[in-house]
Every structure is written in C-alpha cells, then in structure tokens.
mmCIF file of N, CA and C in Angstrom:
data_model
loop_
_atom_site.group_PDB
_atom_site.id
_atom_site.type_symbol
_atom_site.label_atom_id
_atom_site.label_comp_id
_atom_site.label_asym_id
_atom_site.label_seq_id
_atom_site.Cartn_x
_atom_site.Cartn_y
_atom_site.Cartn_z
ATOM 1 N N MET S 1 20.226 -10.045 17.072
ATOM 2 C CA MET S 1 18.838 -10.472 16.929
ATOM 3 C C MET S 1 18.236 -9.811 15.703
ATOM 4 N N ALA S 2 17.536 -10.567 14.889
ATOM 5 C CA ALA S 2 16.929 -10.038 13.671
ATOM 6 C C ALA S 2 15.710 -9.199 14.013
ATOM 7 N N SER S 3 15.478 -8.184 13.186
ATOM 8 C CA SER S 3 14.276 -7.377 13.378
ATOM 9 C C SER S 3 13.052 -8.224 13.054
ATOM 10 N N THR S 4 11.884 -7.743 13.451
ATOM 11 C CA THR S 4 10.660 -8.500 13.202
ATOM 12 C C THR S 4 10.462 -8.746 11.724
ATOM 13 N N SER S 5 10.634 -7.695 10.888
ATOM 14 C CA SER S 5 10.441 -7.882 9.455
ATOM 15 C C SER S 5 11.534 -8.786 8.899
ATOM 16 N N GLY S 6 12.770 -8.680 9.437
ATOM 17 C CA GLY S 6 13.849 -9.559 9.004
ATOM 18 C C GLY S 6 13.540 -11.008 9.293
ATOM 19 N N ALA S 7 12.990 -11.288 10.466
ATOM 20 C CA ALA S 7 12.634 -12.664 10.837
ATOM 21 C C ALA S 7 11.604 -13.236 9.866
ATOM 22 N N PHE S 8 10.642 -12.419 9.461
ATOM 23 C CA PHE S 8 9.620 -12.869 8.505
ATOM 24 C C PHE S 8 10.266 -13.162 7.151
ATOM 25 N N LEU S 9 11.117 -12.236 6.673
ATOM 26 C CA LEU S 9 11.756 -12.414 5.373
ATOM 27 C C LEU S 9 12.728 -13.590 5.366
ATOM 28 N N GLU S 10 13.289 -13.906 6.521
ATOM 29 C CA GLU S 10 14.217 -15.035 6.636
ATOM 30 C C GLU S 10 13.497 -16.359 6.887
ATOM 31 N N GLY S 11 12.169 -16.354 6.985
ATOM 32 C CA GLY S 11 11.404 -17.571 7.205
ATOM 33 C C GLY S 11 11.401 -18.036 8.644
ATOM 34 N N LYS S 12 11.816 -17.172 9.580
ATOM 35 C CA LYS S 12 11.863 -17.539 10.996
ATOM 36 C C LYS S 12 10.584 -17.147 11.729
ATOM 37 N N GLN S 13 9.682 -16.519 11.037
ATOM 38 C CA GLN S 13 8.411 -16.067 11.611
ATOM 39 C C GLN S 13 7.334 -16.305 10.567
ATOM 40 N N ASP S 14 6.214 -16.890 10.970
ATOM 41 C CA ASP S 14 5.165 -17.254 10.015
ATOM 42 C C ASP S 14 4.526 -16.056 9.321
ATOM 43 N N GLY S 15 4.185 -15.039 10.073
ATOM 44 C CA GLY S 15 3.481 -13.907 9.487
ATOM 45 C C GLY S 15 4.264 -12.618 9.636
ATOM 46 N N SER S 16 3.966 -11.683 8.775
ATOM 47 C CA SER S 16 4.604 -10.366 8.848
ATOM 48 C C SER S 16 4.057 -9.593 10.040
ATOM 49 N N ALA S 17 4.872 -8.732 10.612
ATOM 50 C CA ALA S 17 4.417 -7.872 11.709
ATOM 51 C C ALA S 17 3.565 -6.725 11.171
ATOM 52 N N ARG S 18 3.600 -6.511 9.876
ATOM 53 C CA ARG S 18 2.801 -5.455 9.252
ATOM 54 C C ARG S 18 1.442 -6.003 8.852
ATOM 55 N N ASP S 19 0.429 -5.160 8.963
ATOM 56 C CA ASP S 19 -0.878 -5.590 8.460
ATOM 57 C C ASP S 19 -1.288 -4.764 7.245
ATOM 58 N N GLY S 20 -0.370 -3.937 6.738
ATOM 59 C CA GLY S 20 -0.658 -3.159 5.548
ATOM 60 C C GLY S 20 0.574 -2.466 5.010
ATOM 61 N N PHE S 21 0.449 -1.944 3.779
ATOM 62 C CA PHE S 21 1.572 -1.257 3.137
ATOM 63 C C PHE S 21 1.067 -0.472 1.927
ATOM 64 N N PRO S 22 1.762 0.620 1.581
ATOM 65 C CA PRO S 22 1.461 1.314 0.333
ATOM 66 C C PRO S 22 2.119 0.554 -0.821
ATOM 67 N N TYR S 23 1.550 0.660 -2.018
ATOM 68 C CA TYR S 23 2.198 0.027 -3.168
ATOM 69 C C TYR S 23 2.299 1.016 -4.321
ATOM 70 N N TRP S 24 3.370 0.850 -5.085
ATOM 71 C CA TRP S 24 3.797 1.825 -6.084
ATOM 72 C C TRP S 24 4.013 1.192 -7.444
ATOM 73 N N MET S 25 3.969 2.047 -8.458
ATOM 74 C CA MET S 25 4.460 1.702 -9.789
ATOM 75 C C MET S 25 5.378 2.854 -10.157
ATOM 76 N N GLY S 26 6.675 2.602 -10.168
ATOM 77 C CA GLY S 26 7.636 3.690 -10.361
ATOM 78 C C GLY S 26 7.526 4.659 -9.199
ATOM 79 N N SER S 27 7.339 5.928 -9.492
ATOM 80 C CA SER S 27 7.221 6.926 -8.426
ATOM 81 C C SER S 27 5.768 7.267 -8.098
ATOM 82 N N THR S 28 4.818 6.537 -8.670
ATOM 83 C CA THR S 28 3.391 6.814 -8.471
ATOM 84 C C THR S 28 2.781 5.871 -7.441
ATOM 85 N N LEU S 29 2.173 6.446 -6.412
ATOM 86 C CA LEU S 29 1.465 5.652 -5.406
ATOM 87 C C LEU S 29 0.165 5.146 -6.030
ATOM 88 N N TYR S 30 0.045 3.846 -6.173
ATOM 89 C CA TYR S 30 -1.137 3.241 -6.771
ATOM 90 C C TYR S 30 -2.217 2.917 -5.746
ATOM 91 N N GLY S 31 -1.837 2.716 -4.487
ATOM 92 C CA GLY S 31 -2.837 2.407 -3.488
ATOM 93 C C GLY S 31 -2.224 1.930 -2.192
ATOM 94 N N VAL S 32 -3.100 1.425 -1.332
ATOM 95 C CA VAL S 32 -2.698 0.940 -0.015
ATOM 96 C C VAL S 32 -3.444 -0.355 0.263
ATOM 97 N N LYS S 33 -2.726 -1.328 0.781
ATOM 98 C CA LYS S 33 -3.345 -2.587 1.206
ATOM 99 C C LYS S 33 -3.348 -2.603 2.724
ATOM 100 N N TRP S 34 -4.479 -2.953 3.313
ATOM 101 C CA TRP S 34 -4.590 -3.128 4.759
ATOM 102 C C TRP S 34 -5.442 -4.364 5.014
ATOM 103 N N ARG S 35 -4.862 -5.330 5.688
ATOM 104 C CA ARG S 35 -5.523 -6.616 5.967
ATOM 105 C C ARG S 35 -6.153 -7.152 4.689
ATOM 106 N N ASN S 36 -7.466 -7.388 4.675
ATOM 107 C CA ASN S 36 -8.099 -7.921 3.473
ATOM 108 C C ASN S 36 -8.710 -6.817 2.596
ATOM 109 N N PHE S 37 -8.374 -5.559 2.885
ATOM 110 C CA PHE S 37 -8.900 -4.445 2.096
ATOM 111 C C PHE S 37 -7.794 -3.793 1.288
ATOM 112 N N LYS S 38 -8.178 -3.263 0.157
ATOM 113 C CA LYS S 38 -7.227 -2.578 -0.708
ATOM 114 C C LYS S 38 -7.875 -1.278 -1.183
ATOM 115 N N MET S 39 -7.164 -0.163 -0.998
ATOM 116 C CA MET S 39 -7.612 1.125 -1.514
ATOM 117 C C MET S 39 -6.845 1.372 -2.814
ATOM 118 N N VAL S 40 -7.553 1.409 -3.915
ATOM 119 C CA VAL S 40 -6.958 1.526 -5.243
ATOM 120 C C VAL S 40 -7.122 2.960 -5.737
ATOM 121 N N MET S 41 -5.991 3.614 -6.077
ATOM 122 C CA MET S 41 -6.034 4.990 -6.573
ATOM 123 C C MET S 41 -5.845 5.073 -8.087
ATOM 124 N N TYR S 42 -5.210 4.054 -8.657
ATOM 125 C CA TYR S 42 -5.022 3.952 -10.107
ATOM 126 C C TYR S 42 -5.553 2.609 -10.547
ATOM 127 N N LEU S 43 -6.243 2.595 -11.653
ATOM 128 C CA LEU S 43 -6.818 1.365 -12.167
ATOM 129 C C LEU S 43 -6.053 0.939 -13.413
ATOM 130 N N GLN S 44 -5.653 -0.313 -13.463
ATOM 131 C CA GLN S 44 -5.006 -0.894 -14.633
ATOM 132 C C GLN S 44 -5.388 -2.364 -14.659
ATOM 133 N N ARG S 45 -6.292 -2.723 -15.523
ATOM 134 C CA ARG S 45 -6.837 -4.086 -15.544
ATOM 135 C C ARG S 45 -5.853 -5.113 -16.110
ATOM 136 N N THR S 46 -5.057 -4.715 -17.116
ATOM 137 C CA THR S 46 -4.068 -5.625 -17.697
ATOM 138 C C THR S 46 -2.742 -4.889 -17.826
ATOM 139 N N SER S 47 -1.662 -5.630 -18.028
ATOM 140 C CA SER S 47 -0.344 -4.998 -18.150
ATOM 141 C C SER S 47 -0.226 -4.183 -19.435
ATOM 142 N N LEU S 48 -1.068 -4.461 -20.417
ATOM 143 C CA LEU S 48 -1.012 -3.730 -21.683
ATOM 144 C C LEU S 48 -1.896 -2.471 -21.678
ATOM 145 N N GLU S 49 -2.793 -2.400 -20.724
ATOM 146 C CA GLU S 49 -3.716 -1.261 -20.634
ATOM 147 C C GLU S 49 -3.036 -0.118 -19.878
ATOM 148 N N PRO S 50 -3.178 1.130 -20.358
ATOM 149 C CA PRO S 50 -2.593 2.242 -19.597
ATOM 150 C C PRO S 50 -3.317 2.422 -18.263
ATOM 151 N N SER S 51 -2.582 2.880 -17.253
ATOM 152 C CA SER S 51 -3.210 3.105 -15.951
ATOM 153 C C SER S 51 -4.065 4.357 -16.001
ATOM 154 N N GLN S 52 -5.086 4.367 -15.171
ATOM 155 C CA GLN S 52 -6.038 5.474 -15.136
ATOM 156 C C GLN S 52 -6.194 5.935 -13.697
ATOM 157 N N LYS S 53 -5.906 7.220 -13.438
ATOM 158 C CA LYS S 53 -6.085 7.766 -12.090
ATOM 159 C C LYS S 53 -7.585 7.865 -11.815
ATOM 160 N N LEU S 54 -8.005 7.349 -10.687
ATOM 161 C CA LEU S 54 -9.420 7.365 -10.328
ATOM 162 C C LEU S 54 -9.781 8.699 -9.670
ATOM 163 N N ALA S 55 -10.960 9.208 -9.937
ATOM 164 C CA ALA S 55 -11.423 10.454 -9.322
ATOM 165 C C ALA S 55 -11.535 10.301 -7.817
ATOM 166 N N SER S 56 -11.950 9.135 -7.366
ATOM 167 C CA SER S 56 -11.967 8.811 -5.944
ATOM 168 C C SER S 56 -11.532 7.358 -5.806
ATOM 169 N N PRO S 57 -10.806 7.045 -4.749
ATOM 170 C CA PRO S 57 -10.279 5.678 -4.610
ATOM 171 C C PRO S 57 -11.379 4.633 -4.535
ATOM 172 N N HIS S 58 -11.062 3.460 -5.062
ATOM 173 C CA HIS S 58 -11.932 2.294 -4.914
ATOM 174 C C HIS S 58 -11.456 1.522 -3.694
ATOM 175 N N ILE S 59 -12.391 0.994 -2.929
ATOM 176 C CA ILE S 59 -12.062 0.107 -1.819
ATOM 177 C C ILE S 59 -12.526 -1.293 -2.226
ATOM 178 N N VAL S 60 -11.626 -2.251 -2.128
ATOM 179 C CA VAL S 60 -11.939 -3.622 -2.512
ATOM 180 C C VAL S 60 -11.734 -4.523 -1.295
ATOM 181 N N ASN S 61 -12.681 -5.407 -1.044
ATOM 182 C CA ASN S 61 -12.536 -6.427 -0.005
ATOM 183 C C ASN S 61 -12.009 -7.680 -0.701
ATOM 184 N N LEU S 62 -10.742 -7.987 -0.491
ATOM 185 C CA LEU S 62 -10.098 -9.093 -1.196
ATOM 186 C C LEU S 62 -10.601 -10.464 -0.757
ATOM 187 N N THR S 63 -11.246 -10.551 0.388
ATOM 188 C CA THR S 63 -11.801 -11.828 0.837
ATOM 189 C C THR S 63 -13.005 -12.209 -0.012
ATOM 190 N N VAL S 64 -13.876 -11.252 -0.280
ATOM 191 C CA VAL S 64 -15.095 -11.548 -1.052
ATOM 192 C C VAL S 64 -14.912 -11.295 -2.543
ATOM 193 N N ASP S 65 -13.870 -10.547 -2.919
ATOM 194 C CA ASP S 65 -13.622 -10.233 -4.325
ATOM 195 C C ASP S 65 -12.122 -10.319 -4.630
ATOM 196 N N PRO S 66 -11.547 -11.530 -4.572
ATOM 197 C CA PRO S 66 -10.104 -11.665 -4.755
ATOM 198 C C PRO S 66 -9.620 -11.268 -6.145
ATOM 199 N N LYS S 67 -10.507 -11.255 -7.122
ATOM 200 C CA LYS S 67 -10.113 -10.846 -8.481
ATOM 201 C C LYS S 67 -10.299 -9.342 -8.698
ATOM 202 N N GLU S 68 -10.731 -8.651 -7.651
ATOM 203 C CA GLU S 68 -10.900 -7.192 -7.671
ATOM 204 C C GLU S 68 -11.766 -6.725 -8.833
ATOM 205 N N ARG S 69 -12.897 -7.353 -8.981
ATOM 206 C CA ARG S 69 -13.791 -7.021 -10.097
ATOM 207 C C ARG S 69 -14.707 -5.848 -9.799
ATOM 208 N N LYS S 70 -15.021 -5.634 -8.512
ATOM 209 C CA LYS S 70 -15.985 -4.584 -8.188
ATOM 210 C C LYS S 70 -15.562 -3.863 -6.917
ATOM 211 N N ALA S 71 -15.479 -2.545 -7.020
ATOM 212 C CA ALA S 71 -15.183 -1.746 -5.833
ATOM 213 C C ALA S 71 -16.380 -1.806 -4.888
ATOM 214 N N ILE S 72 -16.119 -1.666 -3.606
ATOM 215 C CA ILE S 72 -17.193 -1.643 -2.615
ATOM 216 C C ILE S 72 -17.977 -0.349 -2.787
ATOM 217 N N ASP S 73 -19.279 -0.444 -2.715
ATOM 218 C CA ASP S 73 -20.134 0.733 -2.811
ATOM 219 C C ASP S 73 -19.918 1.580 -1.564
ATOM 220 N N LEU S 74 -19.311 2.769 -1.736
ATOM 221 C CA LEU S 74 -18.896 3.577 -0.595
ATOM 222 C C LEU S 74 -19.997 3.932 0.399
ATOM 223 N N PRO S 75 -21.255 4.170 -0.015
ATOM 224 C CA PRO S 75 -22.259 4.450 1.021
ATOM 225 C C PRO S 75 -22.424 3.309 2.026
ATOM 226 N N TYR S 76 -22.057 2.099 1.631
ATOM 227 C CA TYR S 76 -22.193 0.961 2.520
ATOM 228 C C TYR S 76 -20.859 0.522 3.110
ATOM 229 N N MET S 77 -19.795 1.245 2.780
ATOM 230 C CA MET S 77 -18.458 0.904 3.265
ATOM 231 C C MET S 77 -18.289 1.393 4.688
ATOM 232 N N HIS S 78 -17.672 0.582 5.505
ATOM 233 C CA HIS S 78 -17.379 0.990 6.869
ATOM 234 C C HIS S 78 -16.269 2.027 6.839
ATOM 235 N N THR S 79 -16.500 3.196 7.377
ATOM 236 C CA THR S 79 -15.543 4.294 7.310
ATOM 237 C C THR S 79 -14.273 4.014 8.097
ATOM 238 N N TRP S 80 -14.288 3.029 8.990
ATOM 239 C CA TRP S 80 -13.099 2.744 9.782
ATOM 240 C C TRP S 80 -11.925 2.297 8.937
ATOM 241 N N THR S 81 -12.152 1.783 7.730
ATOM 242 C CA THR S 81 -11.014 1.378 6.892
ATOM 243 C C THR S 81 -10.184 2.594 6.491
ATOM 244 N N ALA S 82 -10.799 3.749 6.293
ATOM 245 C CA ALA S 82 -10.082 4.963 5.896
ATOM 246 C C ALA S 82 -9.051 5.357 6.948
ATOM 247 N N VAL S 83 -9.367 5.148 8.203
ATOM 248 C CA VAL S 83 -8.432 5.463 9.288
ATOM 249 C C VAL S 83 -7.160 4.628 9.139
ATOM 250 N N HIS S 84 -7.307 3.359 8.838
ATOM 251 C CA HIS S 84 -6.154 2.466 8.704
ATOM 252 C C HIS S 84 -5.328 2.804 7.457
ATOM 253 N N PHE S 85 -6.007 3.053 6.345
ATOM 254 C CA PHE S 85 -5.286 3.459 5.132
ATOM 255 C C PHE S 85 -4.518 4.752 5.403
ATOM 256 N N GLY S 86 -5.164 5.710 6.056
ATOM 257 C CA GLY S 86 -4.529 6.990 6.369
ATOM 258 C C GLY S 86 -3.322 6.825 7.273
ATOM 259 N N GLN S 87 -3.411 5.935 8.255
ATOM 260 C CA GLN S 87 -2.287 5.716 9.172
ATOM 261 C C GLN S 87 -1.095 5.096 8.443
ATOM 262 N N ILE S 88 -1.360 4.171 7.553
ATOM 263 C CA ILE S 88 -0.279 3.548 6.780
ATOM 264 C C ILE S 88 0.420 4.602 5.931
ATOM 265 N N LEU S 89 -0.357 5.474 5.284
ATOM 266 C CA LEU S 89 0.234 6.532 4.464
ATOM 267 C C LEU S 89 1.007 7.532 5.317
ATOM 268 N N LYS S 90 0.475 7.878 6.482
ATOM 269 C CA LYS S 90 1.163 8.808 7.387
ATOM 270 C C LYS S 90 2.486 8.216 7.860
ATOM 271 N N ASP S 91 2.475 6.953 8.266
ATOM 272 C CA ASP S 91 3.705 6.290 8.715
ATOM 273 C C ASP S 91 4.744 6.250 7.598
ATOM 274 N N PHE S 92 4.282 5.967 6.374
ATOM 275 C CA PHE S 92 5.201 5.921 5.242
ATOM 276 C C PHE S 92 5.797 7.310 4.972
ATOM 277 N N GLU S 93 4.966 8.325 4.982
ATOM 278 C CA GLU S 93 5.429 9.691 4.757
ATOM 279 C C GLU S 93 6.480 10.089 5.795
ATOM 280 N N GLN S 94 6.245 9.745 7.047
ATOM 281 C CA GLN S 94 7.214 10.051 8.109
ATOM 282 C C GLN S 94 8.529 9.302 7.887
ATOM 283 N N SER S 95 8.454 8.073 7.435
ATOM 284 C CA SER S 95 9.678 7.303 7.200
ATOM 285 C C SER S 95 10.488 7.894 6.045
ATOM 286 N N VAL S 96 9.802 8.407 5.024
ATOM 287 C CA VAL S 96 10.501 9.021 3.889
ATOM 288 C C VAL S 96 11.147 10.345 4.298
ATOM 289 N N ARG S 97 10.535 11.044 5.236
ATOM 290 C CA ARG S 97 11.166 12.270 5.742
ATOM 291 C C ARG S 97 12.463 11.939 6.476
ATOM 292 N N ARG S 98 12.472 10.817 7.209
ATOM 293 C CA ARG S 98 13.679 10.406 7.942
ATOM 294 C C ARG S 98 14.745 9.859 6.999
ATOM 295 N N GLU S 99 14.303 9.080 6.022
ATOM 296 C CA GLU S 99 15.238 8.431 5.102
ATOM 297 C C GLU S 99 14.609 8.416 3.708
ATOM 298 N N PRO S 100 15.138 9.220 2.772
ATOM 299 C CA PRO S 100 14.514 9.332 1.454
ATOM 300 C C PRO S 100 14.521 8.015 0.683
ATOM 301 N N LEU S 101 13.623 7.939 -0.288
ATOM 302 C CA LEU S 101 13.535 6.757 -1.139
ATOM 303 C C LEU S 101 14.819 6.596 -1.949
ATOM 304 N N ILE S 102 15.151 5.382 -2.276
ATOM 305 C CA ILE S 102 16.296 5.116 -3.142
ATOM 306 C C ILE S 102 15.857 5.455 -4.567
ATOM 307 N N PRO S 103 16.606 6.334 -5.247
ATOM 308 C CA PRO S 103 16.188 6.731 -6.598
ATOM 309 C C PRO S 103 16.274 5.578 -7.591
ATOM 310 N N SER S 104 15.405 5.615 -8.567
ATOM 311 C CA SER S 104 15.407 4.617 -9.625
ATOM 312 C C SER S 104 16.756 4.641 -10.330
ATOM 313 N N GLY S 105 17.337 3.487 -10.570
ATOM 314 C CA GLY S 105 18.612 3.391 -11.257
ATOM 315 C C GLY S 105 19.830 3.611 -10.374
ATOM 316 N N ALA S 106 19.617 3.760 -9.057
ATOM 317 C CA ALA S 106 20.742 3.969 -8.146
ATOM 318 C C ALA S 106 21.619 2.723 -8.118
ATOM 319 N N PRO S 107 22.930 2.898 -7.875
ATOM 320 C CA PRO S 107 23.793 1.719 -7.784
ATOM 321 C C PRO S 107 23.407 0.847 -6.585
ATOM 322 N N LEU S 108 23.759 -0.422 -6.651
ATOM 323 C CA LEU S 108 23.386 -1.363 -5.591
ATOM 324 C C LEU S 108 23.937 -0.973 -4.224
ATOM 325 N N ASP S 109 25.053 -0.273 -4.192
ATOM 326 C CA ASP S 109 25.635 0.104 -2.910
ATOM 327 C C ASP S 109 25.152 1.482 -2.416
ATOM 328 N N HIS S 110 24.134 2.041 -3.069
ATOM 329 C CA HIS S 110 23.590 3.346 -2.672
ATOM 330 C C HIS S 110 23.037 3.283 -1.246
ATOM 331 N N VAL S 111 23.396 4.248 -0.433
ATOM 332 C CA VAL S 111 22.881 4.353 0.938
ATOM 333 C C VAL S 111 22.233 5.724 1.078
ATOM 334 N N PRO S 112 20.913 5.789 1.318
ATOM 335 C CA PRO S 112 20.244 7.082 1.478
ATOM 336 C C PRO S 112 20.789 7.837 2.698
ATOM 337 N N VAL S 113 20.786 9.139 2.606
ATOM 338 C CA VAL S 113 21.213 9.970 3.729
ATOM 339 C C VAL S 113 20.074 10.035 4.726
ATOM 340 N N ARG S 114 20.338 9.583 5.934
ATOM 341 C CA ARG S 114 19.308 9.562 6.981
ATOM 342 C C ARG S 114 19.207 10.942 7.606
ATOM 343 N N ARG S 115 17.984 11.466 7.650
ATOM 344 C CA ARG S 115 17.731 12.755 8.285
ATOM 345 C C ARG S 115 17.319 12.544 9.726
ATOM 346 N N THR S 116 17.620 13.512 10.565
ATOM 347 C CA THR S 116 17.223 13.373 11.971
ATOM 348 C C THR S 116 16.024 14.225 12.286
#
C-alpha cells in the first residue's frame, strides 16, 4: 500500500495530506507555507536580485495577495498562524534529527544514515 504522500504524488489522491511545508534555497531556510499563509524569512523579488534576510518574517495571505506584494500588518495578524508555522518547523527539525538531509551534489544512490 502506498503512503499518503506517495498516493498524492502518484495521482491516486486529489490533495496532499500535508497542509504546510518549509521551503529552502540551497541550505538556507527561506520560509514556511501553511494553508493559504506564507511566512517569508528572506525576500527576493526577482531571480536576478540578491536575497535579503528580513529582520522579522513577513506573513502573506496568498488568497488575498497571490502576488505577495504586501506583508500582513503584524498588529492585525492573527497570532494563531505562528503556532502552525512553528509546528511545521519543529516537525521538520525532528525529521532531520532522525534522518539527515541529503547533501548537495550527493550521488543519486545516496542513502542517508537513519538515526534512532
């Protein structure tokens, strides 16, 4: 039986079982996506522009701002989104402790050493 994520990737399930994920550029965590919200830690408007680490993360509601033009004004942001972003990061950190990331440039047959 295929795993839930496998079923989604194989087209046997309409939606992903995940509602969020961290996203990276190389070894740098750029942010976290959760449902229709995105927490952005590095800003890069175009592929030619250098990335800029933000002093504090921007929260973007992708439903009302799909082009990510304006971060949500934090005094009016619902704090409950931080809990979800934090949980996604915590889950990811725990998974990396169990099984390290595949290093950049590793051969295709590389298998990470699973820690217990």
